[in-house]
Each structure stands twice: as C-alpha cells, then as structure tokens.
mmCIF file of C-alpha atoms in Angstrom:
data_model
loop_
_atom_site.group_PDB
_atom_site.id
_atom_site.type_symbol
_atom_site.label_atom_id
_atom_site.label_comp_id
_atom_site.label_asym_id
_atom_site.label_seq_id
_atom_site.Cartn_x
_atom_site.Cartn_y
_atom_site.Cartn_z
ATOM 1 C CA MET K 1425 120.010 129.635 111.669
ATOM 2 C CA THR K 1426 119.728 133.023 113.398
ATOM 3 C CA ASP K 1427 117.881 133.829 117.078
ATOM 4 C CA SER K 1428 115.053 136.175 115.622
ATOM 5 C CA HIS K 1429 115.124 133.018 113.081
ATOM 6 C CA GLU K 1430 114.735 129.947 115.237
ATOM 7 C CA ARG K 1431 112.289 132.542 117.677
ATOM 8 C CA ARG K 1432 109.720 133.174 114.466
ATOM 9 C CA ALA K 1433 110.163 128.913 112.977
ATOM 10 C CA ALA K 1434 108.825 128.724 117.098
ATOM 11 C CA ARG K 1435 105.856 130.029 116.500
ATOM 12 C CA HIS K 1436 104.575 128.209 113.198
ATOM 13 C CA PRO K 1437 101.986 125.558 113.811
ATOM 14 C CA VAL K 1438 104.743 122.705 113.532
ATOM 15 C CA ALA K 1439 106.841 123.797 116.008
ATOM 16 C CA LYS K 1440 103.968 123.799 118.139
ATOM 17 C CA ALA K 1441 102.689 121.235 117.599
ATOM 18 C CA LYS K 1442 106.214 119.442 118.231
ATOM 19 C CA ARG K 1443 105.935 120.857 121.905
ATOM 20 C CA ALA K 1444 102.391 120.452 122.691
ATOM 21 C CA GLY K 1445 102.516 116.648 121.064
ATOM 22 C CA THR K 1446 98.355 116.504 121.318
ATOM 23 C CA SER K 1447 97.863 115.815 117.602
ATOM 24 C CA PHE K 1448 98.321 115.839 113.991
ATOM 25 C CA ARG K 1449 98.178 118.836 112.558
ATOM 26 C CA ALA K 1450 98.369 119.571 109.326
ATOM 27 C CA VAL K 1451 100.160 122.997 107.553
ATOM 28 C CA SER K 1452 100.147 124.320 104.187
ATOM 29 C CA THR K 1453 102.369 127.634 101.966
ATOM 30 C CA LYS K 1454 99.041 128.675 101.078
ATOM 31 C CA SER K 1455 97.923 129.719 104.573
ATOM 32 C CA GLN K 1456 100.796 132.722 103.655
ATOM 33 C CA ARG K 1457 101.800 135.945 101.342
ATOM 34 C CA PRO K 1458 102.912 134.428 97.475
ATOM 35 C CA SER K 1459 105.962 135.968 98.754
ATOM 36 C CA GLN K 1460 106.833 134.505 102.203
ATOM 37 C CA ARG K 1461 105.388 131.069 101.495
ATOM 38 C CA PHE K 1462 108.775 129.355 100.932
ATOM 39 C CA GLU K 1463 110.339 131.372 103.932
ATOM 40 C CA PHE K 1464 107.726 130.542 106.166
ATOM 41 C CA TRP K 1465 108.094 126.404 104.459
ATOM 42 C CA ARG K 1466 112.287 126.576 104.701
ATOM 43 C CA SER K 1467 111.356 127.759 108.705
ATOM 44 C CA LEU K 1468 109.080 124.899 109.165
ATOM 45 C CA PHE K 1469 112.472 122.144 108.863
ATOM 46 C CA PRO K 1470 115.059 124.266 110.901
ATOM 47 C CA ARG K 1471 117.732 120.782 111.148
ATOM 48 C CA ILE K 1472 118.098 121.077 107.639
ATOM 49 C CA ASP K 1473 119.467 124.026 104.956
ATOM 50 C CA LEU K 1474 116.891 123.978 102.315
ATOM 51 C CA ASP K 1475 116.518 125.558 99.447
ATOM 52 C CA THR K 1476 114.618 124.895 95.465
ATOM 53 C CA VAL K 1477 115.991 123.859 92.474
ATOM 54 C CA GLU K 1478 115.135 126.372 90.345
ATOM 55 C CA GLU K 1479 116.144 130.614 90.473
ATOM 56 C CA ASP K 1480 112.398 131.304 90.158
ATOM 57 C CA GLY K 1481 110.782 128.577 92.339
ATOM 58 C CA GLN K 1482 110.834 130.553 95.853
ATOM 59 C CA ARG K 1483 107.622 132.955 93.650
ATOM 60 C CA ASP K 1484 104.483 131.242 95.168
ATOM 61 C CA PHE K 1485 106.231 128.009 96.608
ATOM 62 C CA ARG K 1486 103.638 124.996 97.189
ATOM 63 C CA GLY K 1487 104.350 122.385 99.988
ATOM 64 C CA ASN K 1488 101.475 121.111 102.136
ATOM 65 C CA LEU K 1489 102.167 118.636 105.390
ATOM 66 C CA LEU K 1490 100.916 116.728 108.415
ATOM 67 C CA HIS K 1491 102.995 116.558 111.388
ATOM 68 C CA PHE K 1492 102.762 115.343 114.732
ATOM 69 C CA GLY K 1493 106.106 115.117 116.797
ATOM 70 C CA THR K 1494 106.584 114.100 120.442
ATOM 71 C CA GLU K 1495 108.372 115.488 123.678
ATOM 72 C CA ASP K 1496 111.245 113.191 123.509
ATOM 73 C CA GLY K 1497 111.916 114.620 119.894
ATOM 74 C CA ALA K 1498 110.475 112.003 117.282
ATOM 75 C CA THR K 1499 108.621 113.669 114.378
ATOM 76 C CA PHE K 1500 106.346 112.356 111.588
ATOM 77 C CA VAL K 1501 105.656 114.444 108.471
ATOM 78 C CA PHE K 1502 103.986 113.421 105.534
ATOM 79 C CA SER K 1503 104.759 116.710 102.917
ATOM 80 C CA SER K 1504 104.373 117.647 99.116
ATOM 81 C CA ASN K 1505 105.972 120.474 97.696
ATOM 82 C CA ASP K 1506 107.707 121.734 94.772
ATOM 83 C CA ASP K 1507 111.003 121.362 93.908
ATOM 84 C CA THR K 1508 113.458 121.350 96.568
ATOM 85 C CA ARG K 1509 117.083 121.109 97.407
ATOM 86 C CA ALA K 1510 117.904 119.948 100.596
ATOM 87 C CA SER K 1511 121.722 120.234 102.728
ATOM 88 C CA PHE K 1512 122.112 117.877 105.928
ATOM 89 C CA GLY K 1513 125.257 117.408 108.820
ATOM 90 C CA ARG K 1514 124.369 120.477 109.944
ATOM 91 C CA PRO K 1515 125.431 120.875 113.689
ATOM 92 C CA GLU K 1516 121.472 120.482 114.474
ATOM 93 C CA GLY K 1517 122.041 116.764 112.748
ATOM 94 C CA ASP K 1518 121.966 114.278 115.361
ATOM 95 C CA PHE K 1519 119.338 112.716 113.639
ATOM 96 C CA LEU K 1520 118.265 109.736 111.716
ATOM 97 C CA MET K 1521 115.785 110.489 109.024
ATOM 98 C CA LEU K 1522 113.497 107.085 107.989
ATOM 99 C CA SER K 1523 112.311 107.906 104.593
ATOM 100 C CA LEU K 1524 109.200 106.444 102.258
ATOM 101 C CA THR K 1525 109.004 108.155 98.702
ATOM 102 C CA VAL K 1526 104.873 107.566 97.647
ATOM 103 C CA ALA K 1527 105.078 110.143 94.617
ATOM 104 C CA GLY K 1528 107.979 111.629 92.398
ATOM 105 C CA SER K 1529 111.508 110.769 93.293
ATOM 106 C CA ALA K 1530 114.965 112.220 95.454
ATOM 107 C CA LYS K 1531 117.837 111.768 94.294
ATOM 108 C CA LEU K 1532 121.108 111.754 97.378
ATOM 109 C CA GLN K 1533 124.274 112.751 96.595
ATOM 110 C CA HIS K 1534 127.446 113.084 99.388
ATOM 111 C CA GLY K 1535 129.779 115.905 97.201
ATOM 112 C CA HIS K 1536 129.172 114.796 93.607
ATOM 113 C CA ASP K 1537 129.012 111.558 94.300
ATOM 114 C CA THR K 1538 125.091 109.693 93.408
ATOM 115 C CA ARG K 1539 124.249 107.161 96.228
ATOM 116 C CA LEU K 1540 120.482 106.377 95.534
ATOM 117 C CA ILE K 1541 117.484 108.017 93.681
ATOM 118 C CA SER K 1542 114.584 107.344 95.909
ATOM 119 C CA THR K 1543 111.096 106.285 93.922
ATOM 120 C CA PRO K 1544 107.777 104.657 95.176
ATOM 121 C CA GLY K 1545 109.118 101.065 94.436
ATOM 122 C CA THR K 1546 112.775 102.141 96.653
ATOM 123 C CA GLY K 1547 110.706 101.326 100.213
ATOM 124 C CA LEU K 1548 112.316 102.848 103.012
ATOM 125 C CA VAL K 1549 115.642 104.333 103.074
ATOM 126 C CA ILE K 1550 117.810 105.527 106.708
ATOM 127 C CA VAL K 1551 119.747 109.118 106.143
ATOM 128 C CA ASP K 1552 121.895 109.692 108.947
ATOM 129 C CA GLY K 1553 121.433 113.786 109.294
ATOM 130 C CA GLY K 1554 124.716 114.665 110.478
ATOM 131 C CA GLN K 1555 126.721 113.491 107.552
ATOM 132 C CA ALA K 1556 126.891 115.531 104.831
ATOM 133 C CA PHE K 1557 124.359 114.700 102.379
ATOM 134 C CA THR K 1558 122.167 116.537 99.681
ATOM 135 C CA THR K 1559 119.052 115.707 97.953
ATOM 136 C CA ILE K 1560 117.369 116.675 94.778
ATOM 137 C CA SER K 1561 113.312 116.022 95.171
ATOM 138 C CA ARG K 1562 111.001 116.229 92.130
ATOM 139 C CA ASP K 1563 107.286 116.781 92.399
ATOM 140 C CA HIS K 1564 107.717 114.649 95.414
ATOM 141 C CA SER K 1565 105.766 113.108 98.209
ATOM 142 C CA VAL K 1566 107.781 111.318 101.265
ATOM 143 C CA ILE K 1567 106.537 110.063 104.399
ATOM 144 C CA SER K 1568 109.338 111.158 106.620
ATOM 145 C CA LEU K 1569 109.899 109.694 110.495
ATOM 146 C CA MET K 1570 112.820 111.582 112.644
ATOM 147 C CA LEU K 1571 113.934 110.514 115.086
ATOM 148 C CA PRO K 1572 117.091 111.326 117.377
ATOM 149 C CA ARG K 1573 119.767 109.857 116.935
ATOM 150 C CA ASP K 1574 120.810 109.208 120.827
ATOM 151 C CA ARG K 1575 117.939 107.295 121.273
ATOM 152 C CA ALA K 1576 118.024 105.440 118.336
ATOM 153 C CA GLU K 1577 122.007 104.495 119.216
ATOM 154 C CA ARG K 1578 120.598 103.372 122.878
ATOM 155 C CA ALA K 1579 117.774 101.151 121.128
ATOM 156 C CA ILE K 1580 120.340 99.140 118.819
ATOM 157 C CA GLY K 1581 122.832 98.694 121.721
ATOM 158 C CA ASN K 1582 125.247 101.793 120.265
ATOM 159 C CA ASP K 1583 126.162 100.779 117.551
ATOM 160 C CA LEU K 1584 124.835 102.505 114.127
ATOM 161 C CA SER K 1585 127.823 101.016 111.559
ATOM 162 C CA VAL K 1586 125.155 100.586 109.297
ATOM 163 C CA LEU K 1587 124.768 104.139 108.592
ATOM 164 C CA ARG K 1588 128.465 103.922 108.330
ATOM 165 C CA ASN K 1589 128.314 105.072 104.550
ATOM 166 C CA GLY K 1590 125.389 107.755 105.425
ATOM 167 C CA LEU K 1591 122.619 105.698 104.126
ATOM 168 C CA VAL K 1592 121.222 102.706 104.271
ATOM 169 C CA SER K 1593 118.052 101.036 101.679
ATOM 170 C CA LEU K 1594 115.749 98.700 103.963
ATOM 171 C CA PRO K 1595 114.802 96.133 101.800
ATOM 172 C CA GLN K 1596 110.914 95.450 101.600
ATOM 173 C CA GLU K 1597 110.413 92.499 104.451
ATOM 174 C CA GLY K 1598 109.837 91.721 108.599
ATOM 175 C CA MET K 1599 109.976 94.884 110.078
ATOM 176 C CA ALA K 1600 110.497 97.372 107.325
ATOM 177 C CA HIS K 1601 107.704 96.195 105.534
ATOM 178 C CA LEU K 1602 105.236 96.501 108.478
ATOM 179 C CA LEU K 1603 106.577 99.632 109.157
ATOM 180 C CA THR K 1604 105.944 100.703 105.951
ATOM 181 C CA SER K 1605 102.579 99.745 106.128
ATOM 182 C CA HIS K 1606 101.989 101.582 109.384
ATOM 183 C CA LEU K 1607 103.268 104.818 108.039
ATOM 184 C CA GLN K 1608 101.101 105.165 104.694
ATOM 185 C CA THR K 1609 98.069 103.962 107.342
ATOM 186 C CA MET K 1610 99.066 107.295 109.933
ATOM 187 C CA ALA K 1611 99.541 109.691 106.751
ATOM 188 C CA MET K 1612 96.078 108.418 105.642
ATOM 189 C CA GLU K 1613 94.186 108.816 109.004
ATOM 190 C CA GLY K 1614 96.425 111.133 111.068
ATOM 191 C CA GLU K 1615 94.118 114.140 110.815
ATOM 192 C CA SER K 1616 91.746 111.846 111.961
ATOM 193 C CA LEU K 1617 92.939 110.812 115.220
ATOM 194 C CA ASP K 1618 92.783 112.178 118.943
ATOM 195 C CA GLY K 1619 95.720 113.192 120.618
ATOM 196 C CA HIS K 1620 95.837 109.835 123.146
ATOM 197 C CA SER K 1621 95.505 108.044 119.506
ATOM 198 C CA ALA K 1622 97.448 109.763 117.908
ATOM 199 C CA ASP K 1623 100.560 109.028 121.019
ATOM 200 C CA ILE K 1624 99.942 105.187 120.248
ATOM 201 C CA ALA K 1625 100.309 105.243 116.654
ATOM 202 C CA MET K 1626 103.655 107.146 116.828
ATOM 203 C CA LYS K 1627 104.895 105.174 119.327
ATOM 204 C CA ALA K 1628 104.380 101.671 117.567
ATOM 205 C CA ALA K 1629 106.159 103.683 114.348
ATOM 206 C CA VAL K 1630 109.278 104.764 116.761
ATOM 207 C CA ASP K 1631 109.127 100.519 118.245
ATOM 208 C CA MET K 1632 108.787 98.808 114.773
ATOM 209 C CA ALA K 1633 111.714 101.337 113.791
ATOM 210 C CA PHE K 1634 114.198 100.679 115.897
ATOM 211 C CA GLY K 1635 113.371 97.203 115.265
ATOM 212 C CA ALA K 1636 113.649 97.606 111.399
ATOM 213 C CA LEU K 1637 117.383 99.403 111.755
ATOM 214 C CA THR K 1638 117.911 96.206 114.293
ATOM 215 C CA GLN K 1639 117.064 93.997 111.574
ATOM 216 C CA ALA K 1640 119.638 96.186 109.118
ATOM 217 C CA LYS K 1641 122.478 95.602 111.749
ATOM 218 C CA ASN K 1642 122.043 92.166 112.080
ATOM 219 C CA ARG K 1643 121.670 91.210 108.806
ATOM 220 C CA GLU K 1644 124.608 92.927 108.205
ATOM 221 C CA ASP K 1645 126.651 91.296 110.253
ATOM 222 C CA GLY K 1646 125.263 87.284 109.719
ATOM 223 C CA GLN K 1647 122.734 87.353 112.617
ATOM 224 C CA THR K 1648 119.254 86.718 111.622
ATOM 225 C CA ALA K 1649 117.284 87.169 115.167
ATOM 226 C CA ILE K 1650 115.989 90.365 117.215
ATOM 227 C CA PRO K 1651 117.776 90.814 120.502
ATOM 228 C CA THR K 1652 115.167 90.411 123.744
ATOM 229 C CA GLY K 1653 115.826 93.938 124.488
ATOM 230 C CA HIS K 1654 113.414 95.168 121.196
ATOM 231 C CA ASP K 1655 110.398 93.066 122.132
ATOM 232 C CA ALA K 1656 108.400 96.739 121.830
ATOM 233 C CA GLY K 1657 109.184 96.899 118.493
ATOM 234 C CA LEU K 1658 108.350 93.012 118.194
ATOM 235 C CA ARG K 1659 104.581 93.462 119.176
ATOM 236 C CA ALA K 1660 104.196 96.608 117.600
ATOM 237 C CA ALA K 1661 104.825 95.115 114.135
ATOM 238 C CA ALA K 1662 103.210 91.272 115.825
ATOM 239 C CA ARG K 1663 100.051 93.710 115.824
ATOM 240 C CA ARG K 1664 100.692 95.383 112.886
ATOM 241 C CA TYR K 1665 100.937 92.095 111.231
ATOM 242 C CA ILE K 1666 98.145 90.507 112.540
ATOM 243 C CA HIS K 1667 95.609 93.624 111.559
ATOM 244 C CA LEU K 1668 96.741 93.412 108.601
ATOM 245 C CA HIS K 1669 96.272 89.353 107.550
ATOM 246 C CA CYS K 1670 94.140 88.802 110.409
ATOM 247 C CA GLN K 1671 91.188 88.069 107.116
ATOM 248 C CA ASN K 1672 93.693 84.726 106.563
ATOM 249 C CA HIS K 1673 91.865 81.617 108.573
ATOM 250 C CA LYS K 1674 95.701 79.826 108.127
ATOM 251 C CA LEU K 1675 97.264 82.790 109.886
ATOM 252 C CA THR K 1676 99.413 81.340 112.559
ATOM 253 C CA ALA K 1677 101.898 82.339 115.345
ATOM 254 C CA ALA K 1678 104.695 80.456 113.619
ATOM 255 C CA GLY K 1679 103.849 82.322 110.038
ATOM 256 C CA ILE K 1680 103.648 85.722 111.939
ATOM 257 C CA ALA K 1681 107.178 84.918 113.911
ATOM 258 C CA ARG K 1682 108.544 84.263 110.502
ATOM 259 C CA ALA K 1683 107.326 87.585 109.138
ATOM 260 C CA ILE K 1684 108.783 89.968 111.661
ATOM 261 C CA GLY K 1685 111.491 88.207 112.033
ATOM 262 C CA CYS K 1686 112.380 86.346 115.320
ATOM 263 C CA SER K 1687 111.339 82.967 116.150
ATOM 264 C CA ARG K 1688 107.981 81.509 116.987
ATOM 265 C CA ALA K 1689 109.607 80.628 121.020
ATOM 266 C CA HIS K 1690 111.051 84.117 121.321
ATOM 267 C CA LEU K 1691 106.707 85.756 119.882
ATOM 268 C CA TYR K 1692 105.572 84.255 122.595
ATOM 269 C CA ARG K 1693 107.457 85.060 124.921
ATOM 270 C CA VAL K 1694 107.291 88.843 123.637
ATOM 271 C CA PHE K 1695 103.957 88.748 124.343
ATOM 272 C CA ALA K 1696 103.415 86.966 127.735
ATOM 273 C CA ALA K 1697 106.042 88.768 129.182
ATOM 274 C CA LYS K 1698 101.943 92.066 129.101
ATOM 275 C CA GLU K 1699 101.058 88.620 130.851
ATOM 276 C CA ILE K 1700 98.745 88.648 127.200
ATOM 277 C CA SER K 1701 99.049 85.660 124.284
ATOM 278 C CA VAL K 1702 99.890 85.877 120.540
ATOM 279 C CA GLY K 1703 96.283 83.916 120.461
ATOM 280 C CA ASP K 1704 94.087 86.581 122.017
ATOM 281 C CA VAL K 1705 95.500 89.331 120.052
ATOM 282 C CA LEU K 1706 95.040 87.432 116.815
ATOM 283 C CA ARG K 1707 91.059 86.239 118.265
ATOM 284 C CA THR K 1708 90.414 90.456 118.952
ATOM 285 C CA ALA K 1709 91.267 91.387 115.498
ATOM 286 C CA ARG K 1710 89.512 88.793 113.915
ATOM 287 C CA LEU K 1711 86.762 89.379 116.257
ATOM 288 C CA GLU K 1712 87.120 93.341 115.849
ATOM 289 C CA ARG K 1713 87.047 92.853 112.135
ATOM 290 C CA ALA K 1714 83.750 91.180 112.490
ATOM 291 C CA SER K 1715 81.717 93.849 114.014
ATOM 292 C CA ALA K 1716 82.603 96.111 111.768
ATOM 293 C CA LEU K 1717 81.729 94.359 109.183
ATOM 294 C CA LEU K 1718 78.250 93.441 110.563
ATOM 295 C CA ILE K 1719 77.745 96.851 111.107
ATOM 296 C CA THR K 1720 79.129 98.458 107.452
ATOM 297 C CA PHE K 1721 77.663 95.142 105.412
ATOM 298 C CA ALA K 1722 74.076 94.648 107.097
ATOM 299 C CA ASP K 1723 72.733 92.101 103.756
ATOM 300 C CA MET K 1724 76.246 90.273 104.205
ATOM 301 C CA PRO K 1725 74.994 86.879 104.496
ATOM 302 C CA VAL K 1726 77.091 85.513 108.569
ATOM 303 C CA LYS K 1727 78.940 82.852 107.287
ATOM 304 C CA PHE K 1728 80.610 85.361 104.558
ATOM 305 C CA VAL K 1729 81.483 87.769 107.201
ATOM 306 C CA ALA K 1730 83.061 84.306 108.591
ATOM 307 C CA SER K 1731 85.356 84.099 105.950
ATOM 308 C CA ARG K 1732 85.986 87.554 105.767
ATOM 309 C CA CYS K 1733 87.406 87.276 109.024
ATOM 310 C CA GLY K 1734 90.218 84.049 109.362
ATOM 311 C CA TYR K 1735 87.238 81.560 110.254
ATOM 312 C CA ALA K 1736 86.614 78.754 108.253
ATOM 313 C CA ASP K 1737 83.605 77.913 109.980
ATOM 314 C CA ALA K 1738 80.685 79.213 110.837
ATOM 315 C CA ALA K 1739 79.581 77.645 113.942
ATOM 316 C CA ALA K 1740 82.979 78.557 115.561
ATOM 317 C CA PHE K 1741 82.357 81.905 114.521
ATOM 318 C CA ALA K 1742 79.158 82.322 115.861
ATOM 319 C CA ARG K 1743 80.212 80.940 119.160
ATOM 320 C CA ALA K 1744 83.612 82.797 119.774
ATOM 321 C CA PHE K 1745 81.483 85.747 118.620
ATOM 322 C CA ARG K 1746 79.308 85.721 121.556
ATOM 323 C CA GLY K 1747 81.855 84.464 123.957
ATOM 324 C CA TYR K 1748 83.376 88.608 123.117
ATOM 325 C CA ASN K 1749 80.579 90.520 122.782
ATOM 326 C CA GLY K 1750 77.397 88.670 124.892
ATOM 327 C CA MET K 1751 75.267 88.317 121.329
ATOM 328 C CA THR K 1752 75.388 86.446 118.448
ATOM 329 C CA PRO K 1753 76.499 88.050 115.073
ATOM 330 C CA GLN K 1754 72.738 88.452 114.777
ATOM 331 C CA GLU K 1755 71.137 89.877 117.380
ATOM 332 C CA TYR K 1756 74.940 92.596 117.636
ATOM 333 C CA ARG K 1757 73.528 93.783 114.006
ATOM 334 C CA GLU K 1758 70.283 94.107 114.646
ATOM 335 C CA LEU K 1759 70.827 96.600 117.615
ATOM 336 C CA PHE K 1760 73.136 98.327 115.006
ATOM 337 C CA ARG K 1761 69.504 98.361 112.973
ATOM 338 C CA ARG K 1762 67.621 100.057 115.906
#
C-alpha cells in the first residue's frame, strides 16, 4: 500500500473509530459513488489484500460493517458484503483473527490446498494473519475479532504452536462457546452501546479469546485446566455463562466451572481475588433479570418471575429481592407504573 493510500485509508470512519476507541461505528459502501465503492471497502482492511471474485464484482460493490477498535490494537468487525477474495501473509500481518461465519461460506486455502470451508455450523476459527492464506467468501456475513500477535503470545506464555498450521477450529465448548455467544451479542447490540459499555464488552471479548486460545493449546498438550494467569478471561467467561443461565435454579459454582474449563476451587480463587464471590455474581444476575421482568411483563405473577430467574421458592425470591432493591417485587413494579 502506498503512503497516499495509507493516508486516504486513515481518513475513513473505521480508521477514526480505531484511533478514538469510543463506540461502535457503522460503515456502508452506500456512502460512496457506485464506481468507488469497492476501493472504499478495500481501504478499510489495510492489512489484507482484497479483491472481488468475479471480474465485474467491483461494480456497485455492496458492503456493510460494524466496527470497534481499541487503542492497544484489538478490533471487532461484523461485516456483510459481496463475494471477495482476501489474501493474508503481508508484512503487516502481525495479528490473529478469530472468525465466526454467520451466513454464507468462506473457503480458506493455503496455496492450492483447501484447509477449511467455514459455514455457520463451523463455529470459531482462528487464523494466523502472518501466514499465506487466501479466503474466498460467498454471500458472506462474518463476525471477526482481530488481536495483535504479540499480545496473544504474552497471554498464553509465548507459545502459539497451536497455530503452526496457520489456523485452528475451536470446539464449541467451554470458553469458545461463551465467546461465540458474546461476539454474537456484540454484533446485535453494539450500536446501542455507549463508549464505556463498548470498552467493557470489548475487554471481555479479548479476555475470553485469550482463554479460548489457551484452552485449545492445553487440549493439544493434554492438559485440562487454564493456567492461573488467565484469571481475567475466566472471570469474563464465568460472568457471561452466569448471565446466560441464571434462570436455572440448579446452577452451581461446580457447573459454571465445568462449563468454562476450570476447577471449582480455582473459580472461587479467581473471584476472591477481586473480593467478590461466585454466589454474589449469580444472585445479582438473577435479581437484575427479575427487575427487568417485573417491568417488562407487568401482569406476570411474581411467583412466575421468581421461577424464570432461578428461584424455586417464591418466598426466598421475595426476601432476596427486598434485600437487593429495598422493596418487595410488587412495590418495585408499582413504582414503575406511576
């Protein structure tokens, strides 16, 4: 890429969002004249060689993306676009890309060797941006999380051997399963988040990504636990799992630990390091859910609200709710009816 091309790319909304790191930014080729739409799209991805699959594919190219970048180089992108061919392995390819196909397909090739065809059923795939891969996407929508390679190396102990072949497909379990859900939620809710909330969501995504990468490495090494140094990722994954499953009244710390791939004792230590407990996080998640349900479903009996928030006993729910909000569930509901 020439210096002038780089300067032009820096003026685009995605580049501005990355520098500012303030909130999610939506970008569309519709903002450009039809003849310039593909060049505009290509300029948004300066670390990848991008072209269209068909000869006339640049005419009135259609592409939309939602973007959020942090000052330390992590980038979230949710994009949908016409068919493209992308080539990795440039000198600027010092990044890892976690990719989740949500529609269409993307064929990943190394030379003439097809390594993977990613579809919505494939789950998360990690690609080493420094290796010479080509992807051919058709009718493609994808959620991507790009991480600086040096940060990833530091996070998992300077050992990226799990990516020696250039890519790894993550089993949809443990941390990878939670990360998938979190990325999908970011794609759906990103535009509604303010800057502070966007930063929190992005930090959780990055922490879980490092945890998922570590689990993949440990699985290859025959290990089962995540090292202590990945406590931030474990906390983020545990919180995510709790918020997704807090309506289950049988949810326990042991079940949460199994889901994210660590021992119950280590899970306790991870939260104790921040002077909070797993039980407190679970209780707060249930009562926040209850508060929302009481308002959203104004005619739902309180005992049903209790059941949908993980409380098998309505009396226990009422006591917990009063301790949390300073009023009974019915009083809380009446407050918002005024």
